[in-house]
Amino acid sequence: MIVEEWSGNYVNVYVDGYVFSADSGKRVWEFGDGQDSDERRKFEAAKRGMTVNEFVDHYRGICNAAAGWKDPDWEYRYNVVALDGQGTTLLKEVMNRVEEAIERNDAAQNREKCQDMLKRYASLGMIRQNGLSIRKYIYGRKENAAGRIVYQMGELTPSWIASLIPESVLSKAVHRKK
């Protein structure tokens, strides 16, 4: 799972036990704990069984997509999700109708439009009862690439944050609202 956090014009992306940070103007990703160096990239790449270039390209793509920026290997879109992931046939039909409306209206990259589609095609009772919401997912552009959910830091409770991000990583993030 991935967590996206905006702090001023900086974005932090927490993924796989790392925090990466970029200025939204420059869009250059660095380790967000203030310890970005060639040696660290070599060390972390070796830990993951990658070359330095593979490591940098892999995480740059994930971070770009998580932040909503264009990337040649990754893309993002918003999907409707239910709280428990299961559901009745009616719930699945409603979710499919919302997804179709999102596609039809070319709204997959616009969270507000997706929220409007959810409110238009699902009743408030169904939304509340099933915990329906709009979430950002990122997908690799390769065949059969599974989606990864991107949580927004502002929407998470402290217990969710503690379960998704190691405290050692969270406490060392340089660009972060306390």
CSV table of C-alpha atoms in Angstrom, one decimal:
chain,number,residue,atom,x,y,z
A,1,MET,CA,0.0,0.0,0.0
A,2,ILE,CA,1.1,3.5,-0.7
A,3,VAL,CA,0.4,6.7,1.2
A,4,GLU,CA,0.5,10.2,-0.4
A,5,GLU,CA,1.0,13.3,1.7
A,6,TRP,CA,1.2,16.9,0.5
A,7,SER,CA,2.9,19.5,2.7
A,8,GLY,CA,3.0,22.9,1.0
A,9,ASN,CA,4.4,22.4,-2.5
A,10,TYR,CA,6.2,19.1,-1.4
A,11,VAL,CA,4.8,15.7,-1.8
A,12,ASN,CA,5.8,12.7,0.2
A,13,VAL,CA,5.1,9.2,-1.0
A,14,TYR,CA,5.4,6.4,1.6
A,15,VAL,CA,5.9,3.0,-0.2
A,16,ASP,CA,7.6,-0.3,0.7
A,17,GLY,CA,9.2,1.1,3.9
A,18,TYR,CA,10.6,4.2,2.2
A,19,VAL,CA,9.6,7.8,2.1
A,20,PHE,CA,10.3,9.7,-1.1
A,21,SER,CA,9.9,13.4,-1.4
A,22,ALA,CA,9.7,15.9,-4.3
A,23,ASP,CA,9.1,19.6,-4.9
A,24,SER,CA,5.9,19.8,-7.1
A,25,GLY,CA,7.7,22.3,-9.3
A,26,LYS,CA,10.9,20.4,-9.9
A,27,ARG,CA,9.4,16.9,-9.7
A,28,VAL,CA,12.7,15.2,-8.8
A,29,TRP,CA,12.3,12.4,-6.3
A,30,GLU,CA,14.7,11.9,-3.4
A,31,PHE,CA,14.7,9.9,-0.3
A,32,GLY,CA,12.4,12.0,1.9
A,33,ASP,CA,14.3,11.3,5.2
A,34,GLY,CA,17.1,13.8,4.3
A,35,GLN,CA,19.6,11.1,3.6
A,36,ASP,CA,19.6,11.0,-0.2
A,37,SER,CA,23.0,9.9,-1.7
A,38,ASP,CA,24.4,7.7,-4.5
A,39,GLU,CA,25.7,5.3,-1.8
A,40,ARG,CA,22.2,5.0,-0.3
A,41,ARG,CA,20.6,4.3,-3.7
A,42,LYS,CA,23.3,1.6,-4.4
A,43,PHE,CA,22.7,0.0,-1.0
A,44,GLU,CA,18.9,0.0,-1.3
A,45,ALA,CA,19.0,-1.3,-4.9
A,46,ALA,CA,21.3,-4.1,-3.8
A,47,LYS,CA,18.9,-5.0,-1.0
A,48,ARG,CA,16.1,-5.3,-3.5
A,49,GLY,CA,18.1,-7.2,-6.1
A,50,MET,CA,18.1,-4.4,-8.6
A,51,THR,CA,20.6,-2.2,-10.3
A,52,VAL,CA,20.6,1.5,-9.2
A,53,ASN,CA,18.9,2.5,-12.5
A,54,GLU,CA,16.2,-0.2,-12.1
A,55,PHE,CA,15.6,0.9,-8.5
A,56,VAL,CA,15.4,4.6,-9.4
A,57,ASP,CA,13.1,4.0,-12.4
A,58,HIS,CA,10.8,1.7,-10.5
A,59,TYR,CA,10.2,4.0,-7.5
A,60,ARG,CA,10.2,7.2,-9.7
A,61,GLY,CA,7.3,5.7,-11.7
A,62,ILE,CA,5.4,4.6,-8.6
A,63,CYS,CA,5.9,8.1,-7.0
A,64,ASN,CA,4.9,9.9,-10.1
A,65,ALA,CA,1.7,8.0,-10.5
A,66,ALA,CA,0.9,8.3,-6.8
A,67,ALA,CA,1.3,12.0,-7.0
A,68,GLY,CA,-0.9,12.2,-10.1
A,69,TRP,CA,2.0,13.1,-12.5
A,70,LYS,CA,2.4,11.5,-15.9
A,71,ASP,CA,4.8,8.6,-16.2
A,72,PRO,CA,5.7,6.3,-19.1
A,73,ASP,CA,5.4,3.1,-17.1
A,74,TRP,CA,2.7,3.9,-14.5
A,75,GLU,CA,-0.7,5.5,-14.6
A,76,TYR,CA,-3.3,6.4,-12.0
A,77,ARG,CA,-7.0,6.4,-11.9
A,78,TYR,CA,-9.8,6.7,-9.4
A,79,ASN,CA,-12.0,3.7,-8.7
A,80,VAL,CA,-15.1,3.1,-6.5
A,81,VAL,CA,-14.5,0.8,-3.6
A,82,ALA,CA,-16.6,-0.8,-0.9
A,83,LEU,CA,-15.6,-1.0,2.7
A,84,ASP,CA,-15.6,-4.8,3.0
A,85,GLY,CA,-14.7,-5.6,-0.6
A,86,GLN,CA,-17.5,-8.2,-0.8
A,87,GLY,CA,-21.1,-7.4,-1.4
A,88,THR,CA,-24.4,-8.3,-2.8
A,89,THR,CA,-25.2,-8.5,-6.5
A,90,LEU,CA,-27.0,-5.2,-6.2
A,91,LEU,CA,-23.9,-3.6,-4.7
A,92,LYS,CA,-21.7,-4.9,-7.5
A,93,GLU,CA,-24.2,-3.6,-10.1
A,94,VAL,CA,-24.2,-0.2,-8.5
A,95,MET,CA,-20.4,-0.2,-8.4
A,96,ASN,CA,-20.2,-1.3,-12.0
A,97,ARG,CA,-22.7,1.5,-13.0
A,98,VAL,CA,-20.5,4.1,-11.2
A,99,GLU,CA,-17.3,2.7,-13.0
A,100,GLU,CA,-19.1,2.9,-16.3
A,101,ALA,CA,-20.2,6.5,-15.7
A,102,ILE,CA,-16.6,7.4,-14.8
A,103,GLU,CA,-15.3,5.9,-18.0
A,104,ARG,CA,-18.1,7.4,-20.1
A,105,ASN,CA,-17.4,10.9,-18.7
A,106,ASP,CA,-13.7,10.5,-19.0
A,107,ALA,CA,-13.3,11.3,-15.3
A,108,ALA,CA,-10.9,8.6,-14.2
A,109,GLN,CA,-8.1,11.1,-13.4
A,110,ASN,CA,-10.4,13.6,-11.6
A,111,ARG,CA,-11.3,12.8,-8.0
A,112,GLU,CA,-14.1,15.4,-7.8
A,113,LYS,CA,-15.8,14.2,-10.9
A,114,CYS,CA,-15.6,10.6,-9.7
A,115,GLN,CA,-17.1,11.7,-6.4
A,116,ASP,CA,-20.0,13.3,-8.3
A,117,MET,CA,-20.5,10.1,-10.3
A,118,LEU,CA,-20.7,8.1,-7.1
A,119,LYS,CA,-23.3,10.5,-5.6
A,120,ARG,CA,-25.3,10.5,-8.8
A,121,TYR,CA,-25.4,6.7,-9.4
A,122,ALA,CA,-25.6,5.4,-5.8
A,123,SER,CA,-28.0,6.4,-3.1
A,124,LEU,CA,-26.7,8.0,0.1
A,125,GLY,CA,-27.9,5.1,2.1
A,126,MET,CA,-26.0,2.6,-0.1
A,127,ILE,CA,-22.9,4.7,0.1
A,128,ARG,CA,-23.0,4.9,3.9
A,129,GLN,CA,-24.1,1.3,4.5
A,130,ASN,CA,-21.4,-0.2,2.3
A,131,GLY,CA,-18.7,2.3,2.9
A,132,LEU,CA,-18.5,3.2,-0.8
A,133,SER,CA,-15.8,5.7,-1.6
A,134,ILE,CA,-13.5,6.9,-4.4
A,135,ARG,CA,-9.8,5.8,-4.1
A,136,LYS,CA,-6.8,6.4,-6.2
A,137,TYR,CA,-5.1,3.3,-7.7
A,138,ILE,CA,-1.9,3.1,-9.7
A,139,TYR,CA,-1.3,0.6,-12.4
A,140,GLY,CA,1.8,-0.5,-14.3
A,141,ARG,CA,1.3,-0.2,-18.0
A,142,LYS,CA,2.6,-3.7,-18.5
A,143,GLU,CA,0.2,-6.6,-19.1
A,144,ASN,CA,-1.6,-8.0,-16.1
A,145,ALA,CA,-0.3,-5.3,-13.8
A,146,ALA,CA,-2.2,-5.3,-10.5
A,147,GLY,CA,-3.4,-2.0,-9.1
A,148,ARG,CA,-2.0,-0.6,-5.9
A,149,ILE,CA,-4.2,1.6,-3.7
A,150,VAL,CA,-2.9,5.1,-2.8
A,151,TYR,CA,-4.2,6.4,0.5
A,152,GLN,CA,-4.3,10.1,1.2
A,153,MET,CA,-2.6,10.9,4.5
A,154,GLY,CA,-5.3,13.4,5.4
A,155,GLU,CA,-8.0,10.7,5.2
A,156,LEU,CA,-6.3,8.2,7.5
A,157,THR,CA,-6.8,7.8,11.2
A,158,PRO,CA,-3.7,7.6,13.5
A,159,SER,CA,-4.2,3.8,13.8
A,160,TRP,CA,-4.3,3.4,10.0
A,161,ILE,CA,-1.2,5.5,9.7
A,162,ALA,CA,0.6,3.4,12.3
A,163,SER,CA,-0.4,0.2,10.4
A,164,LEU,CA,0.6,1.5,7.0
A,165,ILE,CA,3.8,3.4,7.7
A,166,PRO,CA,6.6,2.3,10.0
A,167,GLU,CA,7.1,4.9,12.8
A,168,SER,CA,10.8,5.1,12.0
A,169,VAL,CA,10.0,6.2,8.4
A,170,LEU,CA,7.2,8.5,9.4
A,171,SER,CA,9.3,10.3,12.1
A,172,LYS,CA,12.2,10.9,9.7
A,173,ALA,CA,10.2,12.5,6.8
A,174,VAL,CA,11.7,15.9,6.2
A,175,HIS,CA,8.8,17.6,4.4
A,176,ARG,CA,5.8,16.9,6.5
A,177,LYS,CA,3.1,18.7,8.5
A,178,LYS,CA,3.3,17.7,12.1
